[in-house]
Coordinates of C-alpha atoms in Angstrom, one line a residue:
M1 CA 102.2 128.2 43.7
E2 CA 105.9 127.7 44.4
K3 CA 106.6 130.3 46.8
W4 CA 103.6 129.3 49.1
A5 CA 104.7 125.5 48.7
G6 CA 107.8 127.0 49.7
N7 CA 106.5 128.9 52.9
A8 CA 104.2 126.0 53.6
L9 CA 107.5 123.5 54.1
V10 CA 110.5 126.1 55.9
S11 CA 107.7 127.7 58.1
P12 CA 107.4 124.7 60.0
I13 CA 111.2 124.4 60.4
A14 CA 111.2 128.0 60.9
R15 CA 108.1 127.8 64.1
L16 CA 110.7 124.2 65.6
A17 CA 113.7 127.2 65.1
D18 CA 112.2 129.6 67.5
G19 CA 110.9 127.4 70.0
V20 CA 114.3 125.7 70.4
D21 CA 115.7 129.1 70.9
A22 CA 112.6 130.3 73.2
F23 CA 113.1 126.8 75.5
A24 CA 116.8 127.9 75.3
H25 CA 116.2 131.3 77.7
N26 CA 113.2 130.4 79.4
I27 CA 112.3 126.5 80.7
D28 CA 108.9 127.7 80.4
A29 CA 108.7 128.4 76.9
P30 CA 105.7 126.4 75.5
E31 CA 105.3 123.2 73.5
V32 CA 106.3 123.9 69.5
P33 CA 103.4 123.3 66.9
V34 CA 103.4 119.5 65.8
E35 CA 103.2 120.3 62.1
G36 CA 104.9 120.2 58.2
A37 CA 106.4 117.7 56.5
T38 CA 106.8 114.5 58.6
E39 CA 110.7 114.8 59.2
V40 CA 109.3 118.0 60.8
R41 CA 106.5 116.8 63.2
R42 CA 108.7 113.7 64.6
A43 CA 111.3 116.8 65.3
S44 CA 108.8 118.6 66.8
A45 CA 107.8 116.2 68.5
S46 CA 111.2 114.6 69.9
F47 CA 112.0 117.9 71.1
N48 CA 108.6 118.8 73.1
A49 CA 109.3 115.1 75.1
M50 CA 113.0 116.6 75.3
R51 CA 110.8 119.4 77.1
Q52 CA 108.8 117.5 79.3
R53 CA 112.2 115.6 80.7
L54 CA 114.1 118.3 80.9
R55 CA 111.3 120.8 83.0
K56 CA 110.6 117.7 85.4
L57 CA 114.4 117.0 85.8
V58 CA 114.9 121.0 86.4
N59 CA 111.4 120.9 88.7
D60 CA 112.1 118.0 90.9
R61 CA 115.8 119.5 92.2
S62 CA 113.9 122.7 92.8
L63 CA 111.7 120.8 94.9
T64 CA 113.8 118.6 96.7
L65 CA 116.3 121.7 97.4
A66 CA 113.3 123.1 99.2
A67 CA 112.1 120.1 100.7
I68 CA 115.8 119.6 102.1
G69 CA 115.7 123.5 103.2
H70 CA 112.1 123.1 104.8
D71 CA 112.1 119.7 106.4
M72 CA 115.7 119.8 107.5
R73 CA 114.9 123.0 110.1
T74 CA 113.0 120.9 112.1
P75 CA 115.4 118.4 114.1
L76 CA 118.3 121.0 113.7
T77 CA 116.2 122.9 116.0
R78 CA 115.7 120.7 118.3
L79 CA 119.5 119.3 118.1
R80 CA 120.3 122.9 118.9
L81 CA 118.0 122.8 121.8
R82 CA 118.8 119.8 123.1
V83 CA 122.8 121.1 123.7
E84 CA 121.9 124.4 124.8
T85 CA 119.3 123.0 128.0
Q86 CA 119.9 119.7 128.0
E87 CA 122.6 117.7 130.4
P88 CA 125.0 115.6 128.2
A89 CA 123.2 112.3 129.4
E90 CA 120.1 113.3 129.0
A91 CA 120.4 115.0 125.8
L92 CA 121.9 112.0 123.8
Q93 CA 119.2 109.4 123.0
G94 CA 117.0 112.4 121.1
I95 CA 120.1 113.5 119.5
K96 CA 120.9 110.3 118.2
T97 CA 117.1 109.7 116.8
D98 CA 117.6 113.6 115.3
L99 CA 120.2 112.5 113.4
G100 CA 119.0 109.3 112.5
A101 CA 116.0 111.3 110.4
L102 CA 119.0 113.3 108.9
E103 CA 120.4 110.6 107.8
R104 CA 117.3 109.4 106.5
M105 CA 116.3 112.6 104.6
I106 CA 119.7 113.1 102.9
D107 CA 120.0 109.2 101.9
D108 CA 116.6 109.5 99.9
A109 CA 117.2 113.2 99.0
L110 CA 120.1 111.9 97.3
Q111 CA 118.8 108.3 96.6
F112 CA 116.0 110.2 94.3
L113 CA 118.7 112.5 92.6
R114 CA 120.3 109.3 91.1
A115 CA 118.1 107.2 90.9
E116 CA 117.1 108.7 87.2
H117 CA 121.4 108.6 86.4
Q118 CA 121.8 105.3 88.1
P119 CA 122.9 103.1 85.2
V120 CA 120.5 100.2 84.2
R121 CA 121.8 96.8 83.6
L122 CA 119.3 94.0 82.5
A123 CA 119.9 90.7 83.1
V124 CA 118.1 87.9 83.7
T125 CA 118.5 87.6 87.6
D126 CA 116.3 84.8 90.1
L127 CA 113.9 86.4 91.8
A128 CA 112.8 84.0 94.5
V129 CA 116.4 84.2 95.6
L130 CA 116.4 88.1 95.5
C131 CA 113.3 88.3 97.9
R132 CA 114.4 85.9 100.1
T133 CA 117.5 87.9 101.0
V134 CA 115.8 91.0 101.3
C135 CA 113.6 89.8 103.8
D136 CA 116.7 88.0 105.2
D137 CA 118.4 90.8 105.9
F138 CA 114.9 93.3 107.6
G139 CA 114.2 89.9 109.8
D140 CA 117.8 90.1 110.6
R141 CA 117.0 93.9 111.5
G142 CA 113.9 92.9 113.8
G143 CA 111.6 93.4 111.3
A144 CA 108.4 91.7 110.6
V145 CA 108.5 90.4 107.2
R146 CA 108.7 86.9 105.6
Y147 CA 108.8 85.5 101.8
D148 CA 106.0 83.6 100.3
G149 CA 106.9 82.5 97.0
P150 CA 108.5 79.4 94.8
A151 CA 111.7 78.1 95.4
R152 CA 113.1 79.7 92.2
L153 CA 111.3 82.1 89.8
S154 CA 113.2 84.1 87.0
A155 CA 112.6 87.4 85.9
T156 CA 115.0 90.3 83.8
C157 CA 115.5 93.2 85.8
D158 CA 118.7 94.7 87.0
S159 CA 119.1 92.9 90.7
S160 CA 120.9 95.9 91.9
L161 CA 117.4 98.3 91.7
M162 CA 115.0 95.7 92.0
R163 CA 117.1 95.1 95.3
R164 CA 116.0 99.0 96.2
V165 CA 112.6 99.3 95.2
L166 CA 112.1 95.9 97.7
E167 CA 114.0 97.9 100.0
N168 CA 111.6 101.2 100.2
T169 CA 108.3 98.8 99.8
L170 CA 108.9 96.7 102.2
G171 CA 110.4 99.7 104.7
N172 CA 107.2 100.7 104.2
A173 CA 105.6 98.4 105.0
D174 CA 107.7 97.7 108.6
A175 CA 107.6 101.6 109.2
H176 CA 103.6 101.5 109.0
A177 CA 102.0 98.5 109.6
G178 CA 104.3 96.7 111.4
G179 CA 106.0 94.1 109.2
G180 CA 104.4 92.7 105.3
T181 CA 104.9 89.9 103.2
V182 CA 106.5 89.6 99.8
A183 CA 104.5 87.0 97.7
L184 CA 105.9 86.1 94.2
L185 CA 103.5 85.3 91.3
E186 CA 104.0 84.0 87.5
E187 CA 101.8 84.5 85.0
P188 CA 102.0 85.0 81.3
G189 CA 105.0 87.4 80.4
A190 CA 105.4 88.7 83.2
V191 CA 106.4 88.2 86.7
R192 CA 104.6 89.6 90.1
V193 CA 106.0 90.8 93.5
E194 CA 103.5 91.6 95.3
V195 CA 104.1 93.5 99.1
S196 CA 101.7 93.5 101.1
D197 CA 100.9 94.4 105.2
R198 CA 98.2 94.0 107.0
G199 CA 98.0 98.0 108.1
P200 CA 95.5 100.8 108.0
G201 CA 96.4 101.3 103.8
I202 CA 96.2 104.4 101.8
P203 CA 92.5 105.2 100.6
S204 CA 92.1 104.3 96.7
D205 CA 92.1 107.3 95.4
L206 CA 95.2 108.9 97.1
H207 CA 97.1 106.0 95.3
D208 CA 98.5 107.8 92.4
I209 CA 99.3 110.7 94.5
V210 CA 101.5 109.0 97.3
T211 CA 103.9 107.8 94.3
E212 CA 104.5 111.3 93.6
P213 CA 107.7 112.9 95.1
F214 CA 107.8 114.6 98.1
T215 CA 103.9 113.3 99.2
R216 CA 103.4 112.2 102.6
L217 CA 100.0 111.9 104.0
D218 CA 99.4 112.8 107.5
G219 CA 97.8 110.0 110.0
T220 CA 94.0 112.3 109.4
T221 CA 94.5 111.6 106.0
A222 CA 95.7 108.1 105.1
G223 CA 94.7 106.2 108.4
R224 CA 98.7 106.0 109.2
D225 CA 101.1 107.5 111.3
A226 CA 103.1 110.4 109.2
N227 CA 106.8 109.6 108.8
P228 CA 108.6 112.7 110.2
G229 CA 112.3 111.0 109.0
G230 CA 111.8 112.0 105.4
F231 CA 110.7 113.6 101.9
G232 CA 108.0 110.7 101.1
L233 CA 110.5 109.6 98.4
G234 CA 110.1 105.6 98.8
L235 CA 107.0 105.1 96.8
A236 CA 108.0 107.9 93.6
I237 CA 111.9 106.3 93.8
A238 CA 110.4 103.1 94.0
R239 CA 108.1 104.0 90.1
Q240 CA 110.7 105.8 89.2
L241 CA 113.4 102.3 89.3
M242 CA 110.9 100.2 87.9
Q243 CA 109.8 102.4 84.9
R244 CA 114.0 101.9 84.2
Q245 CA 113.4 98.4 84.4
G246 CA 110.8 98.1 81.7
G247 CA 108.5 97.3 85.0
R248 CA 105.4 98.9 87.0
L249 CA 104.3 100.0 89.7
T250 CA 100.8 100.4 90.8
L251 CA 98.8 100.4 94.5
H252 CA 96.4 98.2 95.4
Q253 CA 93.7 97.7 98.2
N254 CA 94.6 94.5 100.3
E255 CA 91.9 92.4 101.8
P256 CA 90.8 92.3 104.1
S257 CA 93.0 95.5 105.3
G258 CA 96.3 97.0 104.3
L259 CA 97.9 98.3 101.1
L260 CA 99.4 95.8 98.2
V261 CA 102.1 97.3 95.9
R262 CA 102.6 95.3 93.2
L263 CA 105.6 95.1 91.1
A264 CA 105.4 94.2 87.8
L265 CA 108.5 92.4 85.6
P266 CA 109.0 91.0 81.7
Q267 CA 109.2 87.3 82.3
P268 CA 112.3 85.4 80.2
K269 CA 111.3 84.9 77.0
G270 CA 111.7 80.8 76.5
R271 CA 113.1 80.2 80.1
P272 CA 111.6 78.6 82.6
G273 CA 111.0 79.8 85.4

């Protein structure tokens, strides 16, 4: 009886140790079973969660490197052909366009790789001022965007990360729909930012797909122009940064047409907007 009890206690620990050792040598090793005493079950579950996180981290970096190697070939080839076959004055504008595309690709890739490690500094932030500032910046660059909301409204977020989220979502609206609107709404315990446009939108059954890294929808599938100047990371980065702040990003159909990106953040407790 004592031997059976000892085996029942030790076996789950041994299987956990074997699972950790297997994962150390093979990132695709299977999860360890969650069994045994409460403490062992908690350790096994925590290890499995860490395993999934590490696998995602490695896979994301592998995908980034693959995308860089694949997608940068086209503008680089065009640059080479322009330099070799065209007169300098004739090739100049095309070279500038290709260099701009390469720069956006590099910026997207670096932003995505750094997002997971970006420090998060949560603080009560006047989201209305932040939204207006980002809209004004787009307007100064010729973007057709506008702010529709209260003069003041606070939320708990990282202002630097939130600015990047707004720039990414507004950038999509400006690039694919010719402009967009930022609305700021208050609801019990939360503040909602809605970035909407009147473009062709994205079919509802593709909403979850386009927030995954390296997802780009062609014009036939999405009813919009494909963007050759990036890796399809804008919404993936925005969703990742929202999650890191304790918020959420969801996609919805805008009525009567277009896409609506909803960003939800917690409102400071006991403080007025």
